[in-house]
C-alpha positions as a LaTeX table, in Angstrom:
\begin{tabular}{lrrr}
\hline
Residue & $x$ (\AA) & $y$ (\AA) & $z$ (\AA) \\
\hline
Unk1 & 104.72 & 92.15 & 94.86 \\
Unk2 & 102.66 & 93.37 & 97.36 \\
Unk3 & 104.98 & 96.33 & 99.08 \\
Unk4 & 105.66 & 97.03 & 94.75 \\
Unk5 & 101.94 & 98.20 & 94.77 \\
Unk6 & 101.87 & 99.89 & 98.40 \\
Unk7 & 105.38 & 101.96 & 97.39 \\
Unk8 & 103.38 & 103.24 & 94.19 \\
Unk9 & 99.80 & 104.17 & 95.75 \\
Unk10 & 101.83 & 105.89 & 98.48 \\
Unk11 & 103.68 & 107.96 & 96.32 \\
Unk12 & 100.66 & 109.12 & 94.00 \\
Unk13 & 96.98 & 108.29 & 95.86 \\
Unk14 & 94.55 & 109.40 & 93.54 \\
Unk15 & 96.47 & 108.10 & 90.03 \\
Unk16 & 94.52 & 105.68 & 88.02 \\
Unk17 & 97.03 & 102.68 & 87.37 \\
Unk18 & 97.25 & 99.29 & 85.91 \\
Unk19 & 99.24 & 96.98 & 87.40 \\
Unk20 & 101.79 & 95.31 & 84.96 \\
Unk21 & 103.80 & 91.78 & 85.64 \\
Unk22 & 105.78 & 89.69 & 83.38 \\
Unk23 & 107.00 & 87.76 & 85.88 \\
Unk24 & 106.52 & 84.38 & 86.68 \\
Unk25 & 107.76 & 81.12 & 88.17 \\
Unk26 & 108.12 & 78.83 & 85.94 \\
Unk27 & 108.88 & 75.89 & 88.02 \\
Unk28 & 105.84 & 75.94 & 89.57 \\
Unk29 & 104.11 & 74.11 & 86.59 \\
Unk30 & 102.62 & 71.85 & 89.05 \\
Unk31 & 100.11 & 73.64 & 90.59 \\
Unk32 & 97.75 & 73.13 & 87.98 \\
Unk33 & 95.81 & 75.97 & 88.47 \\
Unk34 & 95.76 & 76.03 & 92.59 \\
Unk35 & 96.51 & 79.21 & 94.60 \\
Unk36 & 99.95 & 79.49 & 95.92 \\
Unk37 & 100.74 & 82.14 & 98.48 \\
Unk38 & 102.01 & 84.83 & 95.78 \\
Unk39 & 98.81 & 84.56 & 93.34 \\
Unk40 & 96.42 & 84.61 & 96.57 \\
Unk41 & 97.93 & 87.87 & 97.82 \\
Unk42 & 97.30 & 89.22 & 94.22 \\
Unk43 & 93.75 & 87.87 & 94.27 \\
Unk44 & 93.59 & 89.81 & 97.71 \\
Unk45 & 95.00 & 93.01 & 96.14 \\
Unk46 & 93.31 & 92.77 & 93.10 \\
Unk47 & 89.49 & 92.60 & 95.15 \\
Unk48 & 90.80 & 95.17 & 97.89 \\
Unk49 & 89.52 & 92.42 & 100.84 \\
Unk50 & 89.90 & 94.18 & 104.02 \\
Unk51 & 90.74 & 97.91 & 102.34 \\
Unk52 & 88.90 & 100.84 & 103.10 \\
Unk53 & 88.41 & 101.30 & 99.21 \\
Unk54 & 86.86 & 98.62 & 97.66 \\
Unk55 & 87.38 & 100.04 & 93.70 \\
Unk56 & 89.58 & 97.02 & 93.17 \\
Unk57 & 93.20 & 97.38 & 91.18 \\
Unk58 & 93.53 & 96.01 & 87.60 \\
Unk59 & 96.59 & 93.46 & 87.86 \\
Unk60 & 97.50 & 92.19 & 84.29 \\
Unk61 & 99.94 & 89.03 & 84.49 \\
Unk62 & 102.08 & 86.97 & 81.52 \\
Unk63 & 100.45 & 83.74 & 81.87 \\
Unk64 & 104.20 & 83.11 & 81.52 \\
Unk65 & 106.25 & 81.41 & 78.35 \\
Unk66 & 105.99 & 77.96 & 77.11 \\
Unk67 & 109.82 & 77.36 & 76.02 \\
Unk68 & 110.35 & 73.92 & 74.65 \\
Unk69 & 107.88 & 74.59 & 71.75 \\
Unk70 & 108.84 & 71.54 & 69.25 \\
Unk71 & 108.33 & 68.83 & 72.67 \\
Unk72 & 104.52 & 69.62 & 72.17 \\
Unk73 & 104.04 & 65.73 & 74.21 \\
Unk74 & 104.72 & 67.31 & 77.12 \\
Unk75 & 101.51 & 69.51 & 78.15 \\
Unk76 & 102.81 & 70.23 & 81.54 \\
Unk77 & 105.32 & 72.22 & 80.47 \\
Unk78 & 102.98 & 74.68 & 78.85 \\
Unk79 & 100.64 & 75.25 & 81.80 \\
Unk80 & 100.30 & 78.49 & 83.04 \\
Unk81 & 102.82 & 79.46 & 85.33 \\
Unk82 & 102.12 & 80.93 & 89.02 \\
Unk83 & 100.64 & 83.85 & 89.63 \\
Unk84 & 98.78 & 83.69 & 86.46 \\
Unk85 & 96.19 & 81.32 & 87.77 \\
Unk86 & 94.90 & 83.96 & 90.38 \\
Unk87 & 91.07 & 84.49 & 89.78 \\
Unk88 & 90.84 & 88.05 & 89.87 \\
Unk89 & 93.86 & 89.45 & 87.83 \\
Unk90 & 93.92 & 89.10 & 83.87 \\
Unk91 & 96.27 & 86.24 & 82.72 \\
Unk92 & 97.80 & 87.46 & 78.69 \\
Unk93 & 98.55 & 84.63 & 76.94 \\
Unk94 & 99.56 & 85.06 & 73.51 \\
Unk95 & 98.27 & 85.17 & 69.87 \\
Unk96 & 100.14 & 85.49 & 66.66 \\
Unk97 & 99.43 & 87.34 & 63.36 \\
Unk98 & 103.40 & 87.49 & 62.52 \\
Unk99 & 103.53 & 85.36 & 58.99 \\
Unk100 & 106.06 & 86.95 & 57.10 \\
Unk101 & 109.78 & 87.42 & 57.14 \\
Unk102 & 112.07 & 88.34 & 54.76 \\
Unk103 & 115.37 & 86.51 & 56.43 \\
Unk104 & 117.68 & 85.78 & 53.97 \\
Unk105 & 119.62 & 83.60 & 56.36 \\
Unk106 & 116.85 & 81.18 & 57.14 \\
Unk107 & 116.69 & 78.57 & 54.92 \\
Unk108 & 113.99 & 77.98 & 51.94 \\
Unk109 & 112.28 & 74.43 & 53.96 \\
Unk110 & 111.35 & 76.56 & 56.59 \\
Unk111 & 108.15 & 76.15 & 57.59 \\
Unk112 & 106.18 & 78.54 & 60.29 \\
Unk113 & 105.33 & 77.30 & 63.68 \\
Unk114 & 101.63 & 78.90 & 63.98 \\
Unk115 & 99.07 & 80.40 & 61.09 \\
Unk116 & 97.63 & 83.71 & 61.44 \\
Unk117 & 95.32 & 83.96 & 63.83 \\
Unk118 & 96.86 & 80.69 & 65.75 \\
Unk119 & 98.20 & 80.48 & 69.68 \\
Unk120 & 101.85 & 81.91 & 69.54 \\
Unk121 & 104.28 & 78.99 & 70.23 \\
Unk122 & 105.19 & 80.83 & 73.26 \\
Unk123 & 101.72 & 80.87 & 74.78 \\
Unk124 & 101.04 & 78.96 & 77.69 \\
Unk125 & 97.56 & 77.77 & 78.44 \\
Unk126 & 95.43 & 75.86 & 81.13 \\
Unk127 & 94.62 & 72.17 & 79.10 \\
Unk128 & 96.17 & 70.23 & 81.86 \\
Unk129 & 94.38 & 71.90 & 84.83 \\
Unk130 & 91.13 & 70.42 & 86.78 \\
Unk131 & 87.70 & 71.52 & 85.66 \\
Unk132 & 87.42 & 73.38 & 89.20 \\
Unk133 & 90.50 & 75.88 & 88.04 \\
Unk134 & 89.99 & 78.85 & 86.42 \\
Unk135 & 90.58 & 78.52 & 82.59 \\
Unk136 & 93.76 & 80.81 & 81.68 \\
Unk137 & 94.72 & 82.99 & 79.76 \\
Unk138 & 92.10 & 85.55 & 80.31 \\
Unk139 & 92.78 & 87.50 & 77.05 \\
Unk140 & 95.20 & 86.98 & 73.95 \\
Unk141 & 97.88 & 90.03 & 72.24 \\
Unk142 & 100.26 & 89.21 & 69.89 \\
Unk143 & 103.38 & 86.98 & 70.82 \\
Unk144 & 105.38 & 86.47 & 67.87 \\
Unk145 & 106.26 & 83.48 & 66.11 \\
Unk146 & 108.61 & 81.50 & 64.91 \\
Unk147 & 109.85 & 78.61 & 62.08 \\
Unk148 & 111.16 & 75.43 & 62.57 \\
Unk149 & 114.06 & 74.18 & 60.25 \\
Unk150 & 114.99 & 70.50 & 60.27 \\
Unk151 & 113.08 & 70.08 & 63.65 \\
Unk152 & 115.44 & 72.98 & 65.27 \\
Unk153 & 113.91 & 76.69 & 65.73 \\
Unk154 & 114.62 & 79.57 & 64.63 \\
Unk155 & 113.56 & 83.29 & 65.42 \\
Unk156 & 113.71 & 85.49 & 62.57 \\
Unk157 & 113.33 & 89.23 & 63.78 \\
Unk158 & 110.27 & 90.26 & 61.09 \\
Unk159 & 108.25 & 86.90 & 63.75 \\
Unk160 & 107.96 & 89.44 & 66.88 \\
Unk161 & 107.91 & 93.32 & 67.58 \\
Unk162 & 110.52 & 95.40 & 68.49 \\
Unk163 & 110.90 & 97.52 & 72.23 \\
Unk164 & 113.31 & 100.00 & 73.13 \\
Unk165 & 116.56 & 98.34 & 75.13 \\
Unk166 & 117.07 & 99.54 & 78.62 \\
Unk167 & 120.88 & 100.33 & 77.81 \\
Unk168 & 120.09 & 102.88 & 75.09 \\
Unk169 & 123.80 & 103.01 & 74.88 \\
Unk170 & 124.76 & 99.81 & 73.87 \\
Unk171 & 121.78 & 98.76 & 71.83 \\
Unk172 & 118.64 & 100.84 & 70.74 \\
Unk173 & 115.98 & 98.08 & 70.34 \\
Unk174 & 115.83 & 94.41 & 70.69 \\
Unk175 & 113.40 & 91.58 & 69.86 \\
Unk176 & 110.68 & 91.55 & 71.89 \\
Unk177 & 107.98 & 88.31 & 72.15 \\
Unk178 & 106.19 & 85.89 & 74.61 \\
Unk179 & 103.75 & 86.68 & 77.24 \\
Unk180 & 105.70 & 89.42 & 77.87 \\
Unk181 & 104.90 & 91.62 & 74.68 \\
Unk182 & 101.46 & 90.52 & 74.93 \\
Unk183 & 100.41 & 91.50 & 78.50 \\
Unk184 & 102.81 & 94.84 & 77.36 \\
Unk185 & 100.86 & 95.41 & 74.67 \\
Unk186 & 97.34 & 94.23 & 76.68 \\
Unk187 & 98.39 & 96.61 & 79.40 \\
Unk188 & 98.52 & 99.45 & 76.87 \\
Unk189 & 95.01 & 98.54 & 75.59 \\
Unk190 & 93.79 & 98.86 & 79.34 \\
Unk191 & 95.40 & 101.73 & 80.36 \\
Unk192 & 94.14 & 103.46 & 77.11 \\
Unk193 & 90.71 & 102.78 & 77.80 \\
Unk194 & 91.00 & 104.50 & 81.69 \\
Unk195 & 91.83 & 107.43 & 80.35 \\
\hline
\end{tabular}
């Protein structure tokens, strides 16, 4: 992650950036909010410690996706996943406003996951962690949703946003949710306001 940055400020100095990672590990839900060696280096990075600048760099992380969303007994598996529980970068967690579909293939009893206005089922969060961890995520974008039908979910495509596909040749866009759309869309917001 760290070399990532360097390779970018060497190659334009003076840019103003924002640092964008949807990345995270998560089988690490066990470290309840403690620093690991990859979210202290990005606590280091973020604060510039032991830089001749000392402007700081605006790291925005996925607090990372909570994926077994109808097990909701089992907190630990929606912690926030590592690096998102670094101190000094912004952890996205995700927020839905997604409440309508028009699916013909998903079935009448469907019923929607979260309200408008509710955590996205995707969104991972820092309930489980001791009082002395930081409380994650930072800030909220939208996530998408989803419905459950007969206890099994579903994913209709009007639930999330869509993104352009990195084949452009094979498909033009794809479904885009999670963490990752909303510290996409909350790097956006950031980077519009440097300007």
């Amino acid at each position: 992650t760290l070399r990532a940055v360097s390779l970018v400020e060497i190659t334009s100095p003076e840019a103003p950036r924002v640092f964008c990672m949807a990345i995270t590990s998560q089988h690490q839900t066990k470290v309840l909010g403690n620093p690991t060696s990859w979210s202290a280096a990005l606590d280091s990075s973020a604060s510039m410690y032991g830089e001749e600048s000392n402007d700081g760099r605006l790291f925005i992380v996925s607090a990372g996706n909570w994926t077994d969303h109808l097990c909701a007994s089992d907190g630990l598996a929606a912690t926030v996943q590592n690096p998102a529980q670094a101190w000094n970068v912004l952890s996205i967690g995700a927020v839905t406003h997604l409440t309508e579909y028009n699916d013909s293939s998903v079935p009448a009893n469907a019923k929607l996951f979260a309200k408008d206005g509710e955590l996205s089922p995707w969104s991972s969060n820092s309930s489980q962690w001791k009082e002395s961890a930081p409380i994650k995520p930072d800030f909220l974008c939208e996530g998408g949703n989803i419905v459950v039908v007969d206890g099994v979910e579903d994913k209709p495509d009007d639930l999330c946003l869509l993104s352009p596909y990195k084949e452009e040749f094979r498909l033009q866009y794809i479904p885009f949710e999670g963490t990752s759309l909303a510290s996409a869309l909350a790097t956006h917001m950031a980077a519009c306001i440097m300007r």
